[in-house]
PDB file of C-alpha atoms in Angstrom:
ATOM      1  CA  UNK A  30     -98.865 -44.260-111.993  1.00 83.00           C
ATOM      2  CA  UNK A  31     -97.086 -44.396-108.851  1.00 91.00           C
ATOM      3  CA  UNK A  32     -96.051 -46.838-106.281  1.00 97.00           C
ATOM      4  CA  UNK A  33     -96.350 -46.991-102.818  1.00 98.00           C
ATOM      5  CA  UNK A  34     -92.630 -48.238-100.858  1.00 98.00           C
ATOM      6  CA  UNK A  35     -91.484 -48.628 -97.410  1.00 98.00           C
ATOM      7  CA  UNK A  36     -88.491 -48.860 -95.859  1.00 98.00           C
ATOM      8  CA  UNK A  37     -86.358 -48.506 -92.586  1.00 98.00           C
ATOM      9  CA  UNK A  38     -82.839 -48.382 -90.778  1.00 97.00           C
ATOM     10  CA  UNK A  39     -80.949 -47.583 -93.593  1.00 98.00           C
ATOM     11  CA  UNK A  40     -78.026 -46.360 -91.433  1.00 97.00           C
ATOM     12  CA  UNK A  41     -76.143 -45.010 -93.854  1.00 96.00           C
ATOM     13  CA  UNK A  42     -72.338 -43.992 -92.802  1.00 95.00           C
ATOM     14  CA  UNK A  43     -72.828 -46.154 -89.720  1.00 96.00           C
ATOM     15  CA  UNK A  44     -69.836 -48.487 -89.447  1.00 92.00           C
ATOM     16  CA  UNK A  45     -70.657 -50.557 -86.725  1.00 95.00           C
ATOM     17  CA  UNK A  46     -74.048 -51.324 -88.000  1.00 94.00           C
ATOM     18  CA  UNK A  47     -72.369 -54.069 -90.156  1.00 95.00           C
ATOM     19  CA  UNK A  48     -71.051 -56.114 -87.399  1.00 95.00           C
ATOM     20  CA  UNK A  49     -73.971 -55.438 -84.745  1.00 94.00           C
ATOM     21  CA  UNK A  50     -76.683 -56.322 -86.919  1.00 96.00           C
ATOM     22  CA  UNK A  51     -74.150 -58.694 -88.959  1.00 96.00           C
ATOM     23  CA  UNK A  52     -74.655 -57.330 -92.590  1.00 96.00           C
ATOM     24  CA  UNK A  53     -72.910 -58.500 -95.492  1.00 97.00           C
ATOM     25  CA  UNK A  54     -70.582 -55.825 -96.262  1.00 97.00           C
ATOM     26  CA  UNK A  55     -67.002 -54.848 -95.991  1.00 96.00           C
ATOM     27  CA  UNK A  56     -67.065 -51.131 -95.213  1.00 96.00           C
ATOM     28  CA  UNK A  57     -69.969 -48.536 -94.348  1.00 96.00           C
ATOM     29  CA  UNK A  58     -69.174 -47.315 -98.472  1.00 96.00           C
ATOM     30  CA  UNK A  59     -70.184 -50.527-100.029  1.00 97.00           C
ATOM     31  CA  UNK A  60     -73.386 -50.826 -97.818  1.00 97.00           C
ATOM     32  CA  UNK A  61     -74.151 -47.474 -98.715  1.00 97.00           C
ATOM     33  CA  UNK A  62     -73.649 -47.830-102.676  1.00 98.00           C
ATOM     34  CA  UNK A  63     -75.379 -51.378-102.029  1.00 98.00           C
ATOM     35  CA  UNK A  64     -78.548 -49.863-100.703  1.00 98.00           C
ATOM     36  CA  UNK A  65     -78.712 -46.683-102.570  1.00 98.00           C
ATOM     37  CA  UNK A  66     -78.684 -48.959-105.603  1.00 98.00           C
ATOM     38  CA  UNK A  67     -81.371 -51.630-104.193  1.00 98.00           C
ATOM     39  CA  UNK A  68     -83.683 -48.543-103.186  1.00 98.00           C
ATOM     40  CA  UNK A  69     -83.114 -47.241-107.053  1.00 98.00           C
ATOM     41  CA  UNK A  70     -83.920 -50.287-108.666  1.00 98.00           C
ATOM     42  CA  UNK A  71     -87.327 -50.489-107.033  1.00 98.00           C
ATOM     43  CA  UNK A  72     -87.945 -47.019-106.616  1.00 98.00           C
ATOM     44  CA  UNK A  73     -89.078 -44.762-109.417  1.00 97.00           C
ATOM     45  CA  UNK A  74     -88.195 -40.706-109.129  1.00 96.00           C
ATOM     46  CA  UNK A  75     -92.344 -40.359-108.647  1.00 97.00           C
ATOM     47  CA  UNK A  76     -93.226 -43.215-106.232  1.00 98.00           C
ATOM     48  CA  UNK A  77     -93.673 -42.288-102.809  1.00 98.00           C
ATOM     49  CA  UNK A  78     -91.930 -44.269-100.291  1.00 98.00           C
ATOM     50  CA  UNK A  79     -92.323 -43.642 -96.059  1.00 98.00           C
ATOM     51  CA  UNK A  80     -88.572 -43.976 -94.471  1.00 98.00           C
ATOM     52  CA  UNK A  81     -89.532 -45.025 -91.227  1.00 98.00           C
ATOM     53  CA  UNK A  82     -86.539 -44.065 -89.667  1.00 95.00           C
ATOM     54  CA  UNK A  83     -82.151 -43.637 -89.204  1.00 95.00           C
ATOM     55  CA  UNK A  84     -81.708 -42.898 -92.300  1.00 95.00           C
ATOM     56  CA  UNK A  85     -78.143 -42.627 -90.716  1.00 91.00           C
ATOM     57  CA  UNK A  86     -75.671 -42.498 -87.888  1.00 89.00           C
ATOM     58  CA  UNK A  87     -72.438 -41.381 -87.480  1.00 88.00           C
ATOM     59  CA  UNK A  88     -71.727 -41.155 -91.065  1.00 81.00           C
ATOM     60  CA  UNK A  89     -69.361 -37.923 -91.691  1.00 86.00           C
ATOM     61  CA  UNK A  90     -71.911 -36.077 -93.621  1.00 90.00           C
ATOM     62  CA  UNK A  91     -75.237 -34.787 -93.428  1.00 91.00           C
ATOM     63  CA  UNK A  92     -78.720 -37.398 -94.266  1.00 93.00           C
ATOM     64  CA  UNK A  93     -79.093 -34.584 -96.986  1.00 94.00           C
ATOM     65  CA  UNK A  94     -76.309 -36.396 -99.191  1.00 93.00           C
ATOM     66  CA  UNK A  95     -77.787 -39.619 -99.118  1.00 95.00           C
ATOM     67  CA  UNK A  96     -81.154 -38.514 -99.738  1.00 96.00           C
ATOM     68  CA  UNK A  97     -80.526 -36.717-102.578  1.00 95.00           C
ATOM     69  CA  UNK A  98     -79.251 -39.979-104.545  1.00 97.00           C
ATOM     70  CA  UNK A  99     -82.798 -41.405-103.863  1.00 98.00           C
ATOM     71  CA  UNK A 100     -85.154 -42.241-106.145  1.00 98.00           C
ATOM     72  CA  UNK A 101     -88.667 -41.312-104.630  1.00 98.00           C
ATOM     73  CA  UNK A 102     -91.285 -38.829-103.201  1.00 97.00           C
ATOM     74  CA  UNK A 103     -89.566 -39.541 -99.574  1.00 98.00           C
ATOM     75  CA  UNK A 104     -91.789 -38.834 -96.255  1.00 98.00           C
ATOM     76  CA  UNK A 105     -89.634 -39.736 -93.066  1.00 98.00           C
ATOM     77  CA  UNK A 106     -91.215 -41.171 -89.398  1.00 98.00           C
ATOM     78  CA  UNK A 107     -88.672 -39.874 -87.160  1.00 97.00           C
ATOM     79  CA  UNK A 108     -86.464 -42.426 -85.943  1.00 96.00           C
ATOM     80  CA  UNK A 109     -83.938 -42.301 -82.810  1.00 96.00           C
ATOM     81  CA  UNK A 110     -80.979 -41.543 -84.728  1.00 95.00           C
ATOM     82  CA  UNK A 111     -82.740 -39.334 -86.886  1.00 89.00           C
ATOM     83  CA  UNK A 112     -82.522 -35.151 -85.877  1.00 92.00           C
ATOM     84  CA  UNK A 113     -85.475 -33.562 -86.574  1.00 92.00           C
ATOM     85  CA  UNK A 114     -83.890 -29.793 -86.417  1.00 91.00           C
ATOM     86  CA  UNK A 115     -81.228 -30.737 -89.309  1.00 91.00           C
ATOM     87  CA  UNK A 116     -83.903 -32.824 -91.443  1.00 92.00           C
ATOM     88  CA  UNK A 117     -86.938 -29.657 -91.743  1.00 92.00           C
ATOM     89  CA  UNK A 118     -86.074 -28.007 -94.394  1.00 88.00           C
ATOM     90  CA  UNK A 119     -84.493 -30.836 -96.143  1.00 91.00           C
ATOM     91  CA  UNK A 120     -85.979 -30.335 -99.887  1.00 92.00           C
ATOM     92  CA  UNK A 121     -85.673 -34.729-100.223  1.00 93.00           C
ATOM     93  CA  UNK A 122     -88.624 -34.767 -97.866  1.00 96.00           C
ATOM     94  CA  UNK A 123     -91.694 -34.477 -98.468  1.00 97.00           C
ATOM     95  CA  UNK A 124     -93.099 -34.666 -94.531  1.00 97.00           C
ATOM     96  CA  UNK A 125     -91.265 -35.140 -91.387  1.00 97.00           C
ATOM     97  CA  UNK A 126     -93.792 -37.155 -88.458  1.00 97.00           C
ATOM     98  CA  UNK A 127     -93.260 -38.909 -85.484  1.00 97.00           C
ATOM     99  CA  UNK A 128     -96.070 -41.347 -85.874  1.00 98.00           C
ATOM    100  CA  UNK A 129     -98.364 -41.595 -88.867  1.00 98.00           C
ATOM    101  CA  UNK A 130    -101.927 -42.876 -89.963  1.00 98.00           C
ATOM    102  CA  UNK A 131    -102.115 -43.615 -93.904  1.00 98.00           C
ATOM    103  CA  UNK A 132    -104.511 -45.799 -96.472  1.00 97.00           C
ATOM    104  CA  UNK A 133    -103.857 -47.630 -99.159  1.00 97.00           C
ATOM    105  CA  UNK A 134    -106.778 -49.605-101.197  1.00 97.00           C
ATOM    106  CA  UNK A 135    -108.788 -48.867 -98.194  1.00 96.00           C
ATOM    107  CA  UNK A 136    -106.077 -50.774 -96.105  1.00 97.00           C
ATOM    108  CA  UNK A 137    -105.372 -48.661 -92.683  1.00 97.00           C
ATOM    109  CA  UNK A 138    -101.775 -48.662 -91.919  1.00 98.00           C
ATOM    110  CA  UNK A 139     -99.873 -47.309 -89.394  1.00 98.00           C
ATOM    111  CA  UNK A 140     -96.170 -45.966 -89.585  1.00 98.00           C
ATOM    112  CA  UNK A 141     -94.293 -45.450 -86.173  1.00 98.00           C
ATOM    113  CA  UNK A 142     -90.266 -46.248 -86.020  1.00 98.00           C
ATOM    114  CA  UNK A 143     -91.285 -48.092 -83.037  1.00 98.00           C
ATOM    115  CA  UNK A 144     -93.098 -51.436 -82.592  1.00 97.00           C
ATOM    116  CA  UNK A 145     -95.923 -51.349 -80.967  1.00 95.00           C
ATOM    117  CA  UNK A 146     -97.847 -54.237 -79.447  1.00 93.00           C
ATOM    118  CA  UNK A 147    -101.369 -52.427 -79.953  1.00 92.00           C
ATOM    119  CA  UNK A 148    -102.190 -49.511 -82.567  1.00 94.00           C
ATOM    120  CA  UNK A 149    -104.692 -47.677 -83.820  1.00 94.00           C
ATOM    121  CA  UNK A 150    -107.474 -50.607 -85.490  1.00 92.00           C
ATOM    122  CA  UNK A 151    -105.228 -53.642 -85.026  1.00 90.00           C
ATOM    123  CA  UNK A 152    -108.747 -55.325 -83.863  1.00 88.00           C
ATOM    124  CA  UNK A 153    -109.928 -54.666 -86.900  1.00 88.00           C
ATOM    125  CA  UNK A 154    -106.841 -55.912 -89.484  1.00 90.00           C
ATOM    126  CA  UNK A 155    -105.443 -52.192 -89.778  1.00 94.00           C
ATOM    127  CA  UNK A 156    -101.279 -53.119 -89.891  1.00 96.00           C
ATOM    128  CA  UNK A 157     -98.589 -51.690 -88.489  1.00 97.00           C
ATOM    129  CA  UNK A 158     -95.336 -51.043 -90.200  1.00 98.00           C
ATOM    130  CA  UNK A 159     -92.132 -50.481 -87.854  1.00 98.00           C
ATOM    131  CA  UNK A 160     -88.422 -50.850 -87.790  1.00 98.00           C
ATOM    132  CA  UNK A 161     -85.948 -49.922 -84.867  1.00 97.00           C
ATOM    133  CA  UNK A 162     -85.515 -53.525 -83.974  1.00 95.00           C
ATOM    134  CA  UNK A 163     -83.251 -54.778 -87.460  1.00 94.00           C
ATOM    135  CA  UNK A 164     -85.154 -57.909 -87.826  1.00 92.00           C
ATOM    136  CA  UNK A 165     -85.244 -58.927 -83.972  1.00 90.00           C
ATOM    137  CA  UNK A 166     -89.147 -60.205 -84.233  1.00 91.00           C
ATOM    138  CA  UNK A 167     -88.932 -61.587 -87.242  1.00 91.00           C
ATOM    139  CA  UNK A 168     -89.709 -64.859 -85.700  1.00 89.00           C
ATOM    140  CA  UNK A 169     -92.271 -63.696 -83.199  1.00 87.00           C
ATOM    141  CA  UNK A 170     -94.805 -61.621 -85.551  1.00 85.00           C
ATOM    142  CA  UNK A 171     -97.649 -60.058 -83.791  1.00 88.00           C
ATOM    143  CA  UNK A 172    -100.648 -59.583 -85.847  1.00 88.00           C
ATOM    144  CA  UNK A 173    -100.564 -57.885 -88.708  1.00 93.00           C
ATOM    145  CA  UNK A 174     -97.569 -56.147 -87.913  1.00 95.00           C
ATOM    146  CA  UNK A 175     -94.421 -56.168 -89.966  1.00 97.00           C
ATOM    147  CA  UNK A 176     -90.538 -54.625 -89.775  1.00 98.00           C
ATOM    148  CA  UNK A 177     -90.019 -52.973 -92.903  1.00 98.00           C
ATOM    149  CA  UNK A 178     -86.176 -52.794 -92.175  1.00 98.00           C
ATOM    150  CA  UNK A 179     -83.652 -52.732 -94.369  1.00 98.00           C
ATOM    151  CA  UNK A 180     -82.270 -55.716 -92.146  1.00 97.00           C
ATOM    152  CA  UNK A 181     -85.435 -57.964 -92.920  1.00 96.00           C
ATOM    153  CA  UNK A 182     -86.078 -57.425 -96.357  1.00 97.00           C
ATOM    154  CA  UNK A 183     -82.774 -57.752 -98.839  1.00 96.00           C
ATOM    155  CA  UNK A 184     -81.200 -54.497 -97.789  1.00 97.00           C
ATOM    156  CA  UNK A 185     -84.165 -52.867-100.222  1.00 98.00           C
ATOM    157  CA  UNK A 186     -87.468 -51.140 -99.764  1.00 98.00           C
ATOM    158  CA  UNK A 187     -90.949 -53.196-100.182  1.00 98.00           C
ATOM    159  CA  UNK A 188     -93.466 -52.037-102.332  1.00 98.00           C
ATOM    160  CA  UNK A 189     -96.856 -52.361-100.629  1.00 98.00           C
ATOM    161  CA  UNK A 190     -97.849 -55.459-102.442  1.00 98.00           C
ATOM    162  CA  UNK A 191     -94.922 -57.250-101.310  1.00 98.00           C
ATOM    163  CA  UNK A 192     -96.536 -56.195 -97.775  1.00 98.00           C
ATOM    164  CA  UNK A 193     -99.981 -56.981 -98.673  1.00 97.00           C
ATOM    165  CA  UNK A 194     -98.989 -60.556 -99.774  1.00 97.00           C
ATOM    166  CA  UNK A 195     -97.236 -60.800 -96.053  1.00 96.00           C
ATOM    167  CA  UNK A 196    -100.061 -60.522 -94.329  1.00 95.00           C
ATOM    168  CA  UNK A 197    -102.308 -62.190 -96.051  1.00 93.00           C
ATOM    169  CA  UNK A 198    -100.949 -65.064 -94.505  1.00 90.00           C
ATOM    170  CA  UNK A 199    -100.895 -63.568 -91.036  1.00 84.00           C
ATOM    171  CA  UNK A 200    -104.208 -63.453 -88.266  1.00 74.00           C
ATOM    172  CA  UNK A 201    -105.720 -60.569 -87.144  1.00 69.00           C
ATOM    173  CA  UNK A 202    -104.262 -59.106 -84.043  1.00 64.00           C
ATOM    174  CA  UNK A 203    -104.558 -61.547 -81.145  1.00 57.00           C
ATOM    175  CA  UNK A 204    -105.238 -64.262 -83.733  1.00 53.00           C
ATOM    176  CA  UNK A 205    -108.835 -62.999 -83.999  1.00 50.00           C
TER     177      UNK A 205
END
């Protein structure tokens, strides 16, 4: 059976990444081998997994060569460095949105590259998965809403368990 992953701001190819978001790694080709090996070892070739944007920047080659080393059904939420007209058509992805609305368990969720301070159901305990901000509010959660960056979580997609045990231990939104 399987999984459900989720992941953003990969940045692959993007040298400066390392030193403005202060990652451990020498040169943009050992992050790149680092994370395509993380997102392999948790990933299965028939779990799905949302990329919720940059997959990279500046990099020398297309996204297409990095996504073709990943494991998993991959569906991308568009992310500022992202270009939609080179990504449609990409045969690595399986959808291509902007914002989107999915369920797991009966769990609403909602994907957007962008943090949001309100979403669709956040009275009512849907979450809200983001990235764009490389760990920035880690320490100032709102709600049940979570950065499922690359910067946040080990340089490796979370499966949605690892999620759901997150916010378990977070309020509602507004603390309701």
């Amino acid at each position: 059976m399987s999984k459900l992953f989720l992941t953003a701001d990969t940045h692959f190819g993007h040298e400066s990444i390392i030193r403005l978001c202060k990652r451990p790694f020498d040169s943009p080709q050992t992050m790149d081998e680092t994370l395509i090996a993380r997102w392999n070892s948790k990933v299965a070739p028939n779990d799905v997994i949302y990329h919720l944007g940059d997959i990279s920047f500046r990099a020398g080659k297309p996204p297409q060569a990095y996504l073709e080393r990943l494991h998993g059904q991959i569906h991308l939420i568009i992310g500022n460095h992202d270009n939609r007209e080179k990504l449609e058509g990409s045969p690595q992805l399986r959808s291509i949105s902007d914002i989107k609305e999915i369920s797991w368990k009966g769990q609403r969720i909602v994907l957007c590259h962008y943090p949001m301070r309100e979403w669709p159901g956040a009275w009512r305990g849907a979450w809200h998965l983001f990235g764009h901000v490389h760990g920035n509010l880690d320490d100032q959660p709102l709600g049940r809403s979570l950065d499922v960056g690359v910067d946040s979580h080990h340089y490796a997609p979370l499966a949605v368990e690892e999620i759901a045990a997150i916010m378990a231990t977070r309020n509602k939104h507004f603390g309701l």
